[in-house]
Coordinates of C-alpha atoms in Angstrom, one line a residue:
X1 CA 4.2 -9.1 8.0
X2 CA 4.7 -6.9 5.0
X3 CA 3.6 -3.4 3.9
X4 CA 3.2 -1.3 0.4
X5 CA 1.5 1.6 -0.4
X6 CA -0.4 3.4 -3.5
X7 CA 2.5 6.6 -4.2
X8 CA 0.9 9.1 -6.9
X9 CA 4.6 9.3 -9.2
X10 CA 2.4 11.7 -11.5
X11 CA -0.7 13.4 -11.8
X12 CA -3.0 10.4 -12.2
X13 CA -1.0 7.7 -12.0
X14 CA -0.5 6.3 -8.8
X15 CA 2.1 2.3 -8.5
X16 CA 1.5 0.0 -5.1
X17 CA 4.9 -0.4 -3.5
X18 CA 6.9 -2.2 -0.8
X19 CA 7.8 -0.2 1.9
X20 CA 8.4 -1.5 5.8
X21 CA 6.1 -2.3 7.9
X22 CA 6.7 1.2 10.1
X23 CA 7.4 0.9 14.6
X24 CA 4.2 2.5 16.2
X25 CA 6.5 5.5 18.8
X26 CA 5.7 5.1 22.8
X27 CA 2.0 7.1 21.7
X28 CA 0.9 5.6 18.7
X29 CA -0.5 2.9 17.7
X30 CA 0.5 0.8 14.4
X31 CA -3.1 -0.4 12.4
X32 CA -4.1 -2.4 9.6
X33 CA -5.4 -0.4 7.1
X34 CA -9.2 -2.3 6.2
X35 CA -11.3 0.6 4.8
X36 CA -10.4 4.3 3.0
X37 CA -12.9 6.6 1.7
X38 CA -11.7 8.3 -1.3
X39 CA -12.4 12.1 -0.2
X40 CA -12.3 15.4 -3.6
X41 CA -9.9 16.6 -2.0
X42 CA -7.9 13.2 -2.5
X43 CA -9.3 13.0 -6.3
X44 CA -8.2 16.6 -7.2
X45 CA -4.7 15.4 -6.1
X46 CA -4.6 13.0 -7.8
X47 CA -6.0 14.9 -11.5
X48 CA -3.9 17.5 -11.0
X49 CA -1.1 16.7 -8.3
X50 CA -0.7 17.7 -4.1
X51 CA -2.9 21.3 -4.0
X52 CA 0.5 22.5 -2.2
X53 CA 3.0 21.2 -4.0
X54 CA 6.4 19.5 -1.9
X55 CA 9.5 21.6 -1.2
X56 CA 11.2 18.2 -2.4
X57 CA 10.9 16.9 -6.0
X58 CA 11.9 13.4 -4.2
X59 CA 9.0 13.3 -1.5
X60 CA 6.8 10.6 -2.2
X61 CA 3.3 11.5 -2.3
X62 CA 0.5 9.3 -1.2
X63 CA -3.2 9.4 -0.4
X64 CA -5.9 9.3 2.0
X65 CA -7.0 10.3 5.0
X66 CA -10.7 8.7 5.6
X67 CA -9.9 5.5 7.1
X68 CA -10.4 2.8 9.3
X69 CA -8.8 -0.5 10.6
X70 CA -7.3 -2.9 12.9
X71 CA -5.3 -2.2 16.0
X72 CA -2.1 -5.5 15.8
X73 CA 0.4 -3.6 17.6
X74 CA 0.7 -0.7 20.5
X75 CA 3.5 1.4 21.3
X76 CA 5.0 1.5 25.0
X77 CA 2.9 4.7 26.8
X78 CA 0.0 3.3 24.8
X79 CA -3.3 2.8 26.9
X80 CA -6.8 3.2 25.5
X81 CA -5.7 0.1 22.7
X82 CA -4.5 -2.9 22.5
X83 CA -3.9 -5.5 19.5
X84 CA -7.6 -6.9 18.2
X85 CA -9.7 -3.3 17.8
X86 CA -10.7 -1.7 16.0
X87 CA -10.4 1.6 15.1
X88 CA -10.9 5.3 13.7
X89 CA -8.3 7.8 12.7
X90 CA -8.4 11.2 12.5
X91 CA -6.0 11.9 10.1
X92 CA -5.2 15.8 11.2
X93 CA -2.5 16.1 14.4
X94 CA -1.9 20.0 15.2
X95 CA 0.6 21.0 16.9
X96 CA -0.7 21.5 20.6
X97 CA 1.4 24.7 21.2
X98 CA 0.1 27.7 19.0
X99 CA -2.6 29.9 20.3
X100 CA -5.4 28.2 18.0
X101 CA -5.3 24.9 19.7
X102 CA -4.9 26.4 23.4
X103 CA -7.6 28.1 22.6
X104 CA -9.9 24.7 21.2
X105 CA -10.0 25.9 17.9
X106 CA -7.1 22.8 16.8
X107 CA -8.7 22.7 13.6
X108 CA -7.4 25.6 11.8
X109 CA -3.8 25.0 13.8
X110 CA -1.2 26.2 11.2
X111 CA 1.4 23.3 11.8
X112 CA -1.1 20.5 11.4
X113 CA -0.4 17.4 10.1
X114 CA -2.7 16.4 8.4
X115 CA -2.6 13.2 5.8
X116 CA -1.6 12.8 2.5
X117 CA -0.7 17.3 2.5
X118 CA 2.5 18.6 3.6
X119 CA 4.5 18.5 4.9
X120 CA 4.7 14.4 4.8
X121 CA 2.1 14.0 2.5
X122 CA 1.7 10.6 4.4
X123 CA -1.4 8.2 3.2
X124 CA -3.5 7.2 3.8
X125 CA -3.6 4.1 1.0
X126 CA -1.5 1.1 2.3
X127 CA -1.9 -2.5 4.0
X128 CA 0.1 -1.3 7.6
X129 CA 0.2 2.3 9.2
X130 CA 0.7 4.0 12.5
X131 CA -1.3 7.2 14.7
X132 CA -1.1 8.8 17.6
X133 CA -3.2 6.9 20.4
X134 CA -4.2 10.3 20.8
X135 CA -6.4 11.6 17.6
X136 CA -7.7 7.3 17.6
X137 CA -11.1 6.5 18.2
X138 CA -12.6 3.3 19.1
X139 CA -15.1 1.6 16.9
X140 CA -18.0 1.5 18.7
X141 CA -20.2 -3.0 18.3
X142 CA -23.2 -2.6 15.3
X143 CA -20.3 -0.4 13.4
X144 CA -18.3 -1.8 11.0
X145 CA -14.9 -0.8 10.0
X146 CA -16.8 1.0 6.5
X147 CA -18.7 3.0 8.1
X148 CA -16.1 4.2 10.8
X149 CA -14.3 5.2 7.7
X150 CA -17.2 7.6 6.9
X151 CA -17.0 9.1 10.2
X152 CA -14.2 11.7 8.8
X153 CA -16.3 13.3 6.0
X154 CA -19.3 12.9 8.6
X155 CA -17.4 15.5 11.3
X156 CA -17.8 17.9 8.1
X157 CA -20.9 17.9 7.5
X158 CA -21.5 17.9 11.6
X159 CA -19.5 20.4 12.3
X160 CA -20.3 21.9 10.1
X161 CA -23.6 22.0 10.6
X162 CA -23.0 22.3 14.9
X163 CA -22.1 26.2 13.0
X164 CA -24.6 27.6 11.1
X165 CA -27.2 26.5 13.8
X166 CA -29.1 24.4 12.4
X167 CA -32.1 23.3 14.5
X168 CA -35.9 23.1 14.5
X169 CA -38.0 25.4 13.4
X170 CA -34.8 27.0 10.7
X171 CA -35.8 26.5 6.9
X172 CA -32.5 25.6 5.6
X173 CA -31.5 25.1 2.1
X174 CA -28.0 22.4 1.0
X175 CA -26.6 23.7 -2.4
X176 CA -24.9 20.6 -3.7
X177 CA -26.2 16.9 -3.1
X178 CA -22.7 15.4 -3.2
X179 CA -21.0 13.9 0.0
X180 CA -20.1 16.5 1.9
X181 CA -23.5 18.1 0.9
X182 CA -25.5 15.1 2.1
X183 CA -23.3 14.4 5.3
X184 CA -24.3 18.6 6.1
X185 CA -28.0 16.4 5.2
X186 CA -27.6 14.3 8.1
X187 CA -26.1 16.4 10.1
X188 CA -28.2 18.4 10.7
X189 CA -31.3 16.5 11.0
X190 CA -29.5 15.0 13.7
X191 CA -30.0 18.3 14.6
X192 CA -33.5 18.5 15.0
X193 CA -34.0 19.9 11.5
X194 CA -36.9 19.2 9.9
X195 CA -37.1 21.4 6.9
X196 CA -34.2 20.7 4.5
X197 CA -34.2 21.7 0.8
X198 CA -31.0 20.4 -0.9
X199 CA -30.3 21.2 -3.8
X200 CA -27.8 19.4 -7.6
X201 CA -28.5 18.8 -10.5
X202 CA -27.8 15.1 -11.0
X203 CA -31.1 13.2 -10.1
X204 CA -29.5 10.4 -8.1
X205 CA -28.1 12.5 -5.5
X206 CA -30.9 13.3 -4.9
X207 CA -33.2 10.3 -5.2
X208 CA -30.6 10.2 -2.3
X209 CA -32.0 13.0 -0.9
X210 CA -34.7 12.1 -0.6
X211 CA -33.5 8.7 1.1
X212 CA -31.7 10.1 3.7
X213 CA -34.6 12.4 5.1
X214 CA -34.4 15.6 2.9
X215 CA -37.6 17.3 2.5
X216 CA -37.4 18.4 -0.9
X217 CA -34.8 18.3 -3.4
X218 CA -35.0 20.7 -6.6
X219 CA -32.8 19.7 -9.8
X220 CA -31.1 22.8 -10.9
X221 CA -30.9 22.0 -14.5
X222 CA -34.4 21.6 -15.2
X223 CA -35.7 24.5 -12.8
X224 CA -34.7 27.5 -11.3
X225 CA -33.6 27.1 -8.0
X226 CA -33.8 31.1 -6.9
X227 CA -37.1 31.6 -8.5
X228 CA -38.2 28.7 -7.3
X229 CA -36.9 29.1 -3.8
X230 CA -38.0 32.8 -3.7
X231 CA -41.6 30.9 -5.2
X232 CA -44.3 31.2 -2.4
X233 CA -44.5 27.6 -2.7
X234 CA -41.1 27.8 -0.7
X235 CA -39.8 30.8 1.3
X236 CA -41.6 33.9 -0.9
X237 CA -39.4 37.3 -0.2
X238 CA -38.2 36.2 3.0
X239 CA -36.2 33.3 1.3
X240 CA -34.3 30.8 3.9
X241 CA -32.9 31.0 7.2
X242 CA -30.2 29.1 7.0
X243 CA -27.5 28.2 2.9
X244 CA -25.0 25.4 2.7
X245 CA -22.5 26.2 0.5
X246 CA -21.2 22.3 -0.5
X247 CA -20.8 22.0 -3.5
X248 CA -17.8 24.5 -3.8
X249 CA -19.0 26.7 -6.8
X250 CA -19.4 30.3 -7.6
X251 CA -22.5 29.8 -9.0
X252 CA -24.6 28.4 -6.0
X253 CA -21.9 30.4 -4.1
X254 CA -24.0 33.5 -6.0
X255 CA -26.9 32.0 -5.5
X256 CA -26.7 31.7 -1.9
X257 CA -26.6 35.2 -1.7
X258 CA -30.3 35.5 -3.7
X259 CA -32.3 32.9 -1.4
X260 CA -31.3 34.0 1.9
X261 CA -33.2 35.3 4.3
X262 CA -32.9 38.6 5.6
X263 CA -30.5 38.6 8.7
X264 CA -30.1 34.6 8.3
X265 CA -26.5 33.1 7.2
X266 CA -25.1 31.3 4.5
X267 CA -22.6 28.1 5.8
X268 CA -19.5 28.3 3.3
X269 CA -18.5 24.4 2.7
X270 CA -17.4 24.2 -0.1
X271 CA -13.4 24.4 -1.5
X272 CA -14.4 27.5 -4.0
X273 CA -11.2 27.7 -6.3
X274 CA -12.0 31.1 -7.5
X275 CA -12.9 34.6 -6.6
X276 CA -16.7 34.5 -5.5
X277 CA -17.5 37.9 -7.1
X278 CA -20.3 39.0 -3.9
X279 CA -23.2 41.5 -5.0
X280 CA -23.3 43.2 0.0
X281 CA -25.7 45.0 -1.5
X282 CA -28.4 41.9 -2.1
X283 CA -27.4 40.8 1.6
X284 CA -26.5 44.0 3.8
X285 CA -29.4 43.6 6.0
X286 CA -27.2 41.9 8.5
X287 CA -26.8 38.1 7.0
X288 CA -23.8 36.4 7.8
X289 CA -21.8 34.2 5.6
X290 CA -19.8 32.0 7.0
X291 CA -16.8 29.2 6.9
X292 CA -16.0 25.9 7.7
X293 CA -12.8 24.0 6.9
X294 CA -12.7 20.2 8.6
X295 CA -13.8 20.7 11.8
X296 CA -13.0 20.6 15.6
X297 CA -14.3 17.9 18.6
X298 CA -16.7 15.8 16.3
X299 CA -15.7 13.2 16.3
X300 CA -17.1 11.3 19.3
X301 CA -21.2 12.8 19.0
X302 CA -20.4 12.2 14.2
X303 CA -19.3 8.5 15.6
X304 CA -22.3 8.4 18.1
X305 CA -24.3 9.9 15.3
X306 CA -24.4 6.6 13.2
X307 CA -23.0 4.3 15.4
X308 CA -26.4 4.3 17.4
X309 CA -28.4 5.2 13.0
X310 CA -29.4 8.5 13.3
X311 CA -26.3 10.0 10.3
X312 CA -26.6 6.3 7.1
X313 CA -22.8 6.7 5.5
X314 CA -24.2 3.4 4.6
X315 CA -26.5 4.3 2.3
X316 CA -23.6 6.9 0.4
X317 CA -21.5 4.3 -0.9
X318 CA -22.1 3.1 -4.6
X319 CA -18.5 1.9 -5.3
X320 CA -16.0 -0.4 -3.7
X321 CA -12.7 -0.3 -4.9
X322 CA -9.9 -3.7 -3.8
X323 CA -7.2 -1.8 -3.0
X324 CA -4.7 -3.6 -5.9
X325 CA -7.3 -1.3 -7.9
X326 CA -7.0 2.1 -6.6
X327 CA -5.7 3.3 -10.2
X328 CA -9.0 1.7 -11.3
X329 CA -11.2 3.4 -8.8
X330 CA -9.5 7.0 -9.1
X331 CA -9.9 6.7 -13.1
X332 CA -13.5 6.5 -12.8
X333 CA -14.1 9.3 -9.6
X334 CA -12.4 11.7 -12.7
X335 CA -13.8 10.1 -16.0
X336 CA -16.6 12.3 -16.5
X337 CA -19.1 9.3 -17.3
X338 CA -18.0 7.5 -15.0
X339 CA -17.6 10.1 -11.4
X340 CA -22.2 10.7 -12.3
X341 CA -22.9 8.1 -10.7
X342 CA -20.1 8.2 -8.0
X343 CA -21.1 9.6 -5.5
X344 CA -18.7 8.2 -3.1
X345 CA -16.6 5.7 -3.8
X346 CA -13.8 3.6 -1.2
X347 CA -10.7 1.6 -1.3
X348 CA -11.5 -2.5 0.6
X349 CA -7.4 -2.8 1.7
X350 CA -8.1 -6.0 4.0
X351 CA -10.8 -7.6 5.2

């Protein structure tokens, strides 16, 4: 077997380099990578470099953490997997020692080894990779490896929806119809919610939101979102009970404050890279603001939701690239014109 990895040598420049096929440790599996999803954090890292720059200037930078493939070898103490099994992985490996891990909140472990970031910057854009058995999952019958690679972003949506308390009877607005916003939409639906409005400025995303089950959509470029949502035709003076900010925008974060109901909840799912001024006088009627970070114990539920057809990740994929074209894939993702039509891109590493 031969192996290679796509290394970010400088911002906006990948280089596919030969590397050894790793040997699985006692509790690890060796996986032949088939599909890797292009996450927004990967695209940001490609364009600008890692969020947290490595201390060592010679550190190799890999990208990609949404991944699935086939087991080709297992460590001596692995019991749940064998060669030939189709699998997906949870890309963050916590230290299992800190108070957060001990209390079941491993997603906020400060020493988690998360793929494509510090301390190891190990990316999934490679032909073969190892991963701990504990953080590896079987792909159910009927689920493709491409769908399985998208369990990771789907779990982000599931975690946020559960934290937000999405359920039947709740009025819900999702600000941002990109990958994560659409994952939140489907997660809310899988939990029983039926009254879901999605807001975005790109019509192709809004059309897809309707296809995936949104009750209604609003094009924020063409309509005054706050005025419309506060109108008698929508939620009136009462406001919306549950608002998800999924765009990572200061503007939409401030919109959330203007449309949330008294006693309602704002879930901050998008990554805010700049400080957000908040007028707390507008929400001092027991409104809750909560951030959401990745996922925690959500993979089994998310896998079942996709396998059972409650969660449609396949139709979110708008662009599929071969591994050899990884440079072009990420250039398209940052191109002002091409990225407008891209909802979710994936890299096909192998069949």
